[in-house]
Short mmCIF file of C-alpha atoms in Angstrom, two decimals:
data_model
loop_
_atom_site.label_atom_id
_atom_site.label_comp_id
_atom_site.label_asym_id
_atom_site.label_seq_id
_atom_site.Cartn_x
_atom_site.Cartn_y
_atom_site.Cartn_z
CA MET M 1 -3.01 8.23 4.62
CA ARG M 2 -3.12 5.39 2.40
CA LYS M 3 -4.68 3.53 -0.32
CA SER M 4 -7.42 4.11 -2.67
CA ILE M 5 -10.91 4.42 -1.64
CA GLY M 6 -11.72 4.53 -5.25
CA LEU M 7 -15.34 5.02 -5.97
CA MET M 8 -17.13 2.87 -3.46
CA VAL M 9 -15.68 0.33 -1.08
CA LEU M 10 -19.07 -1.10 -0.16
CA THR M 11 -22.69 -0.17 -0.59
CA GLY M 12 -25.33 0.21 2.03
CA MET M 13 -27.46 2.47 4.14
CA MET M 14 -26.92 4.15 7.46
CA THR M 15 -29.73 2.73 9.50
CA ALA M 16 -28.53 3.15 13.05
CA CYS M 17 -27.88 6.85 13.41
CA ALA M 18 -29.57 10.19 13.65
CA ALA M 19 -28.18 13.61 12.74
CA GLN M 20 -26.23 15.65 15.24
CA THR M 21 -27.02 19.23 16.18
CA HIS M 22 -24.64 22.13 15.49
CA THR M 23 -23.76 22.58 19.16
CA THR M 24 -21.66 20.00 20.98
CA PRO M 25 -23.61 19.05 24.13
CA ILE M 26 -21.90 19.22 27.49
CA THR M 27 -22.36 15.65 28.62
CA PRO M 28 -20.17 13.39 30.74
CA ILE M 29 -17.54 11.30 28.95
CA SER M 30 -16.27 8.37 30.97
CA ALA M 31 -14.74 6.19 28.26
CA LEU M 32 -14.58 5.38 24.54
CA LYS M 33 -15.82 1.94 23.42
CA LEU M 34 -14.51 0.56 20.12
CA LEU M 35 -17.31 -0.59 17.82
CA ALA M 36 -15.59 -1.24 14.49
CA VAL M 37 -12.56 -0.65 12.27
CA GLN M 38 -12.61 -0.10 8.50
CA GLU M 39 -9.55 0.09 6.23
CA ILE M 40 -9.25 2.16 3.06
CA PRO M 41 -7.04 0.33 0.53
CA TYR M 42 -3.56 1.61 -0.25
CA ASP M 43 -3.14 3.82 -3.32
CA ALA M 44 -6.89 4.27 -3.81
CA ARG M 45 -7.82 6.65 -6.57
CA PHE M 46 -10.66 9.14 -6.87
CA LYS M 47 -11.11 11.60 -9.75
CA GLY M 48 -7.44 11.42 -10.66
CA THR M 49 -6.14 11.86 -7.11
CA THR M 50 -4.43 9.53 -4.68
CA VAL M 51 -6.47 9.02 -1.53
CA GLY M 52 -4.02 9.05 1.37
CA GLY M 53 -2.33 11.20 3.95
CA LEU M 54 -5.67 11.70 5.72
CA SER M 55 -4.66 13.91 8.62
CA GLY M 56 -7.93 15.48 9.74
CA ILE M 57 -11.63 14.60 9.76
CA ASP M 58 -14.83 16.49 10.55
CA TYR M 59 -18.55 15.68 10.39
CA ASP M 60 -21.30 17.75 8.76
CA SER M 61 -24.51 16.61 10.45
CA THR M 62 -26.76 18.44 7.97
CA GLN M 63 -25.32 16.65 4.96
CA GLN M 64 -24.37 13.56 7.00
CA SER M 65 -20.97 13.74 5.34
CA TYR M 66 -17.37 13.69 6.51
CA TYR M 67 -14.59 16.00 5.36
CA LEU M 68 -11.05 14.60 5.35
CA ILE M 69 -7.97 16.70 4.59
CA SER M 70 -4.92 15.15 2.92
CA ASP M 71 -1.43 16.23 3.92
CA ASP M 72 -0.16 15.85 0.37
CA ARG M 73 2.02 18.94 -0.05
CA SER M 74 0.88 19.26 -3.67
CA ALA M 75 3.52 16.64 -4.47
CA LEU M 76 1.24 13.98 -5.96
CA GLN M 77 -1.72 16.23 -6.76
CA PRO M 78 -2.68 19.75 -5.59
CA ALA M 79 -3.41 20.13 -1.85
CA ARG M 80 -6.98 18.99 -1.23
CA PHE M 81 -9.70 17.56 0.98
CA TYR M 82 -12.26 14.81 0.39
CA THR M 83 -15.96 14.42 1.13
CA MET M 84 -17.01 10.97 2.28
CA LYS M 85 -20.22 9.16 3.21
CA VAL M 86 -20.01 6.59 5.99
CA TYR M 87 -22.93 4.19 6.44
CA LEU M 88 -23.40 2.37 9.72
CA ASN M 89 -25.42 -0.64 10.79
CA ASN M 90 -25.92 -2.51 14.05
CA GLN M 91 -22.47 -4.09 13.75
CA GLY M 92 -20.65 -0.81 13.06
CA PHE M 93 -19.47 0.04 9.54
CA ASP M 94 -21.74 -1.03 6.70
CA SER M 95 -19.95 0.84 3.90
CA LEU M 96 -18.20 4.03 2.96
CA ARG M 97 -17.64 5.96 -0.24
CA ILE M 98 -15.84 9.10 -1.30
CA THR M 99 -18.19 11.54 -2.98
CA ASP M 100 -15.99 14.51 -3.89
CA VAL M 101 -12.48 15.96 -3.84
CA VAL M 102 -11.88 19.70 -3.46
CA THR M 103 -8.66 21.59 -4.28
CA LEU M 104 -7.46 24.08 -1.66
CA ARG M 105 -6.94 27.51 -3.21
CA GLN M 106 -4.52 30.36 -2.57
CA PRO M 107 -5.80 33.96 -2.26
CA ASP M 108 -5.17 34.41 -6.01
CA GLY M 109 -7.45 31.46 -6.80
CA TYR M 110 -4.71 29.12 -7.96
CA PRO M 111 -3.90 25.74 -6.37
CA PHE M 112 -0.97 25.65 -3.97
CA PRO M 113 2.48 24.92 -5.46
CA ASN M 114 4.70 21.99 -4.55
CA THR M 115 8.22 22.27 -3.15
CA GLN M 116 9.81 22.20 -6.60
CA GLN M 117 7.65 25.07 -7.82
CA ASP M 118 7.71 27.37 -4.77
CA PRO M 119 8.96 25.91 -1.46
CA ALA M 120 8.18 29.11 0.45
CA HIS M 121 4.47 28.81 -0.37
CA THR M 122 4.00 25.04 -0.33
CA PRO M 123 1.34 24.07 2.24
CA ASP M 124 1.53 21.30 4.80
CA PRO M 125 -2.20 20.65 5.48
CA GLU M 126 -2.96 18.95 8.78
CA ALA M 127 -6.40 19.81 10.19
CA LEU M 128 -9.82 20.76 8.84
CA ARG M 129 -13.13 21.77 10.47
CA TYR M 130 -16.52 22.72 9.05
CA ASP M 131 -18.53 25.69 10.36
CA PRO M 132 -22.26 25.04 9.72
CA VAL M 133 -23.20 28.51 10.97
CA ARG M 134 -21.19 30.36 8.31
CA LYS M 135 -21.09 27.39 5.91
CA GLN M 136 -17.33 27.73 5.69
CA MET M 137 -14.30 25.63 6.51
CA VAL M 138 -11.06 26.29 8.31
CA TRP M 139 -7.78 24.42 7.79
CA THR M 140 -4.26 24.61 9.14
CA SER M 141 -0.85 24.38 7.54
CA GLU M 142 2.34 23.68 9.50
CA GLY M 143 4.50 25.88 7.30
CA GLU M 144 8.16 25.04 6.78
CA ARG M 145 11.51 25.47 8.47
CA ILE M 146 14.54 24.26 6.52
CA VAL M 147 17.91 25.59 7.62
CA SER M 148 20.93 24.09 5.88
CA ASN M 149 24.20 25.06 4.24
CA LYS M 150 22.51 24.86 0.84
CA ASP M 151 19.29 26.74 1.52
CA THR M 152 17.01 28.33 4.08
CA VAL M 153 13.24 28.10 3.71
CA LEU M 154 11.07 29.80 6.31
CA GLU M 155 7.29 29.65 5.91
CA ASN M 156 5.06 30.55 8.83
CA PRO M 157 2.25 28.19 9.82
CA SER M 158 -1.21 29.38 8.84
CA ILE M 159 -4.93 29.10 9.55
CA HIS M 160 -7.14 29.67 6.49
CA PHE M 161 -10.89 30.07 6.09
CA ILE M 162 -12.30 28.73 2.82
CA GLU M 163 -15.57 28.16 1.01
CA PRO M 164 -16.72 24.53 0.68
CA ASP M 165 -15.43 24.67 -2.92
CA GLY M 166 -11.91 25.46 -1.66
CA LYS M 167 -11.96 29.18 -2.46
CA PHE M 168 -9.87 31.30 -0.06
CA ILE M 169 -11.77 33.66 2.26
CA ASP M 170 -9.41 34.90 4.96
CA SER M 171 -6.56 33.98 7.32
CA ILE M 172 -5.99 34.42 11.03
CA PRO M 173 -3.07 36.70 11.98
CA LEU M 174 -0.89 34.48 14.15
CA PRO M 175 0.88 35.64 17.33
CA ARG M 176 4.59 36.25 16.91
CA ASN M 177 5.52 33.21 18.98
CA LEU M 178 4.27 31.07 16.08
CA TRP M 179 6.58 32.67 13.49
CA MET M 180 9.38 30.56 12.03
CA HIS M 181 13.02 31.54 12.55
CA ALA M 182 16.36 30.41 11.17
CA THR M 183 17.70 30.17 14.72
CA GLU M 184 16.36 27.76 17.34
CA LYS M 185 13.49 30.02 18.24
CA GLY M 186 9.75 29.60 17.78
CA PRO M 187 8.12 26.42 16.42
CA ARG M 188 10.05 23.31 15.44
CA ARG M 189 9.81 21.98 11.92
CA ASN M 190 6.80 19.69 11.37
CA GLY M 191 5.64 20.20 14.96
CA VAL M 192 3.28 23.12 14.64
CA LEU M 193 -0.46 23.49 13.96
CA GLU M 194 -1.74 19.91 13.90
CA GLY M 195 -5.10 20.19 15.67
CA ILE M 196 -8.04 22.58 15.42
CA THR M 197 -11.61 22.62 16.74
CA TYR M 198 -14.57 24.98 17.02
CA ALA M 199 -16.26 25.59 20.37
CA ASN M 200 -18.81 27.88 22.03
CA GLY M 201 -21.34 27.68 19.21
CA TYR M 202 -18.64 28.27 16.57
CA LYS M 203 -17.60 31.54 18.22
CA THR M 204 -14.28 30.15 19.42
CA LEU M 205 -11.42 28.28 17.77
CA TYR M 206 -8.84 26.22 19.62
CA VAL M 207 -5.62 25.32 17.80
CA SER M 208 -2.88 23.04 19.14
CA LEU M 209 0.83 22.64 18.51
CA GLU M 210 2.15 19.14 17.99
CA GLU M 211 5.46 19.65 19.82
CA PRO M 212 7.07 22.23 22.12
CA ARG M 213 8.45 25.49 20.76
CA TYR M 214 12.19 25.84 21.22
CA GLU M 215 11.71 28.36 24.04
CA ASP M 216 9.17 26.17 25.81
CA GLY M 217 11.42 23.16 26.31
CA GLU M 218 12.66 19.88 24.96
CA ARG M 219 10.67 17.45 22.87
CA ALA M 220 9.03 14.48 24.58
CA ASP M 221 11.42 11.64 25.42
CA ILE M 222 11.31 8.09 26.75
CA ARG M 223 11.83 9.47 30.23
CA PRO M 224 9.32 11.91 31.74
CA ASN M 225 10.29 15.53 31.15
CA ASP M 226 8.70 18.96 30.90
CA ALA M 227 7.60 18.73 27.26
CA TRP M 228 5.20 21.69 27.22
CA VAL M 229 3.05 22.36 24.15
CA ARG M 230 0.65 25.24 23.68
CA ILE M 231 -3.04 25.27 22.86
CA TYR M 232 -4.23 28.60 21.43
CA ARG M 233 -7.71 30.10 21.73
CA PHE M 234 -9.00 32.50 19.05
CA ASN M 235 -12.12 34.62 18.82
CA ARG M 236 -13.79 33.73 15.51
CA GLU M 237 -15.21 37.20 14.90
CA SER M 238 -12.21 39.36 15.77
CA LEU M 239 -9.65 36.67 14.80
CA ARG M 240 -7.70 37.67 17.91
CA ASN M 241 -5.69 35.20 19.96
CA THR M 242 -7.45 35.55 23.32
CA ALA M 243 -5.52 32.97 25.39
CA GLN M 244 -2.80 30.32 25.35
CA TYR M 245 -2.62 27.26 27.60
CA ALA M 246 0.23 24.94 28.61
CA TYR M 247 -0.24 21.19 28.12
CA LYS M 248 2.33 18.62 29.20
CA LEU M 249 3.00 15.70 26.86
CA GLU M 250 3.32 12.12 28.05
CA PRO M 251 6.69 10.36 27.61
CA ILE M 252 7.30 8.49 24.35
CA ALA M 253 5.70 5.07 24.75
CA TYR M 254 8.51 2.81 23.44
CA PRO M 255 12.26 3.11 22.83
CA ALA M 256 13.42 3.46 19.23
CA PHE M 257 15.61 0.87 17.54
CA PRO M 258 18.39 1.78 17.17
CA ALA M 259 18.20 3.92 20.29
CA ASP M 260 19.18 7.16 18.53
CA ALA M 261 16.64 6.73 15.69
CA PHE M 262 13.57 8.92 15.20
CA LYS M 263 10.91 8.89 17.89
CA ILE M 264 8.15 11.32 18.81
CA ASN M 265 5.14 12.03 20.96
CA GLY M 266 2.91 14.99 20.19
CA ILE M 267 -0.66 16.23 19.66
CA PRO M 268 -2.07 15.43 16.20
CA ASP M 269 -5.62 16.62 16.95
CA ILE M 270 -7.99 18.20 19.47
CA LEU M 271 -11.81 18.19 19.60
CA SER M 272 -14.30 20.29 21.53
CA ALA M 273 -16.20 18.18 24.06
CA GLY M 274 -18.64 20.96 24.98
CA GLY M 275 -18.08 24.18 26.89
CA THR M 276 -14.38 24.69 27.57
CA ARG M 277 -13.58 20.97 27.55
CA LEU M 278 -11.34 19.44 24.92
CA LEU M 279 -10.45 15.93 23.87
CA VAL M 280 -6.70 15.85 23.25
CA MET M 281 -5.11 13.12 21.15
CA GLU M 282 -1.49 12.18 21.79
CA ARG M 283 0.36 10.03 19.26
CA SER M 284 3.64 8.28 20.03
CA PHE M 285 5.82 6.61 17.40
CA SER M 286 9.26 5.01 17.65
CA THR M 287 11.42 3.72 14.79
CA GLY M 288 11.60 -0.07 14.80
CA ARG M 289 7.96 -0.49 15.79
CA MET M 290 5.24 -0.04 13.15
CA PRO M 291 2.16 0.60 15.34
CA CYS M 292 1.60 3.95 17.01
CA THR M 293 0.45 4.47 20.59
CA ILE M 294 -2.65 6.68 20.58
CA LYS M 295 -4.04 8.12 23.81
CA ILE M 296 -7.12 10.31 24.24
CA PHE M 297 -7.30 12.68 27.20
CA LEU M 298 -10.04 14.99 28.49
CA THR M 299 -9.06 18.47 29.67
CA ASP M 300 -10.80 21.73 30.62
CA CYS M 301 -9.37 25.09 29.56
CA SER M 302 -11.36 27.03 32.17
CA LYS M 303 -9.16 25.61 34.92
CA ALA M 304 -5.81 26.63 33.37
CA GLU M 305 -3.91 29.91 33.35
CA ASP M 306 -3.39 32.08 30.27
CA ILE M 307 0.32 31.92 29.35
CA SER M 308 0.18 34.19 26.31
CA LYS M 309 2.50 36.70 28.04
CA VAL M 310 5.08 34.00 28.84
CA ASN M 311 7.69 33.64 26.11
CA SER M 312 9.51 30.65 27.59
CA LEU M 313 7.88 27.87 29.58
CA LYS M 314 11.35 26.44 30.11
CA ARG M 315 12.38 29.55 32.06
CA LYS M 316 8.97 30.17 33.61
CA PRO M 317 7.01 26.90 33.97
CA PRO M 318 3.23 27.26 34.25
CA THR M 319 1.70 27.25 37.72
CA ARG M 320 -1.71 26.10 36.45
CA PRO M 321 -1.28 24.04 33.28
CA LEU M 322 -4.07 22.05 31.70
CA GLN M 323 -4.96 18.99 33.73
CA LYS M 324 -5.88 15.84 31.86
CA LYS M 325 -7.78 12.62 32.40
CA LEU M 326 -6.98 9.52 30.34
CA LEU M 327 -10.05 8.20 28.49
CA LEU M 328 -8.42 5.72 26.12
CA ASN M 329 -5.09 4.06 25.39
CA MET M 330 -5.51 2.31 22.05
CA ASP M 331 -2.68 -0.10 22.97
CA ASP M 332 -5.29 -1.72 25.24
CA LEU M 333 -7.57 -2.60 22.31
CA GLY M 334 -5.43 -5.54 21.21
CA ILE M 335 -5.49 -4.52 17.53
CA TYR M 336 -3.06 -2.93 15.09
CA VAL M 337 -3.26 0.86 15.29
CA ASP M 338 -1.45 2.99 12.72
CA ASN M 339 -0.70 6.71 12.53
CA VAL M 340 -4.00 8.13 13.82
CA GLU M 341 -4.14 11.90 13.30
CA GLY M 342 -7.79 13.02 13.20
CA MET M 343 -11.01 12.67 15.20
CA THR M 344 -14.57 13.97 15.09
CA PHE M 345 -17.89 13.33 16.74
CA GLY M 346 -20.29 11.62 14.34
CA PRO M 347 -23.99 10.75 14.38
CA THR M 348 -25.89 9.64 17.46
CA LEU M 349 -26.60 5.97 18.11
CA PRO M 350 -30.15 4.69 18.81
CA ASN M 351 -29.26 4.50 22.54
CA GLY M 352 -28.59 8.25 22.55
CA HIS M 353 -24.81 7.92 22.82
CA ARG M 354 -22.60 9.90 20.47
CA THR M 355 -20.13 8.29 18.09
CA LEU M 356 -16.50 9.29 17.65
CA LEU M 357 -14.60 8.55 14.44
CA MET M 358 -10.82 8.56 14.09
CA VAL M 359 -8.74 8.37 10.92
CA SER M 360 -5.09 7.38 10.39
CA ASP M 361 -2.58 8.88 7.98
CA ASN M 362 -0.68 6.31 5.91
CA ASN M 363 1.96 8.80 4.74
CA PHE M 364 1.28 7.46 1.22
CA SER M 365 3.31 4.41 2.20
CA GLN M 366 2.44 0.82 1.30
CA LEU M 367 3.76 -0.20 4.72
CA GLU M 368 1.16 1.90 6.55
CA LYS M 369 -2.63 1.78 6.74
CA THR M 370 -5.50 4.20 6.34
CA GLN M 371 -7.87 3.14 9.10
CA LEU M 372 -11.23 4.45 10.28
CA PHE M 373 -12.08 3.68 13.92
CA LEU M 374 -15.66 3.95 15.18
CA PHE M 375 -16.18 4.47 18.91
CA GLU M 376 -19.20 4.83 21.15
CA VAL M 377 -18.86 7.72 23.61
CA MET M 378 -19.79 6.37 27.03
CA PRO M 379 -21.35 8.92 29.43
#
């Protein structure tokens, strides 16, 4: 999230890449090699909107375009996503430019309201994916859970299918363990549907929680604990939730200052790596330290048990949770890394290796950065 990308940051041509097919190949992934970093200026403007809060990114290989969703809760402008062109050369980024902005629509066709207009229907957009088979998009909202002496606002998280012009198509009925409650039950506030990815030729959707549900255990801490989050599998045709998997978060990377200040580790995004494999991004932040610690893990859902019948992982821990292999700790790159929240495979390099792009969310703050990271996927 961050500054203005305005009209065009640079100009150029993508000379190093070829288009990607619609199906993610099942190829080995041993590591991620950083090629380049590009920053989008703070408070950038495009067609009357503020470019920032970029929380999800996806690549359309046919159009050779990227889609980036903003987590603006219709506070600055109506909830929206952007279309962007990214041009690469032999050194990495040549240039990038935003080409369009699309307003997300409610079922009645109107833009989503902000919290002053209708807090029970204000979205919290976090993730976006494009389906080239149906030529549709899917996006997630975290909903809302405010419980105070003055007011109670309960809005369930949601998964919406839309046309490329933002028009509402349909929603996925969510399992009851994703419903919000006024008591400490179900999802935590701002820790719900952060990641989404298509798999199996766009027949399957995986959706991830950012943090543990109340019944599943405590949030991640500095010390290792059983911070279990769930990854949900849905059938795209029936819209049924066909499985749930338990994933254990790493400890928070650094202590907060002061010690009792805000700190977090959770999953901001997931990405299909072919078959039943997923790349899982974990993001750790601690007050008193501006950079975030971003780790990318590889996991395989076929080797984990279905926990959809288990209401509490705290009372009944999983016997076969998702196992994970560390591919990248961005602390090791020796560069400043901000609040990275989205990732997607991009075009293929001349050597046949895939690219992976990540984007950071600047929270519309001048103190934070909107960064694009370009990686080479090493087999």
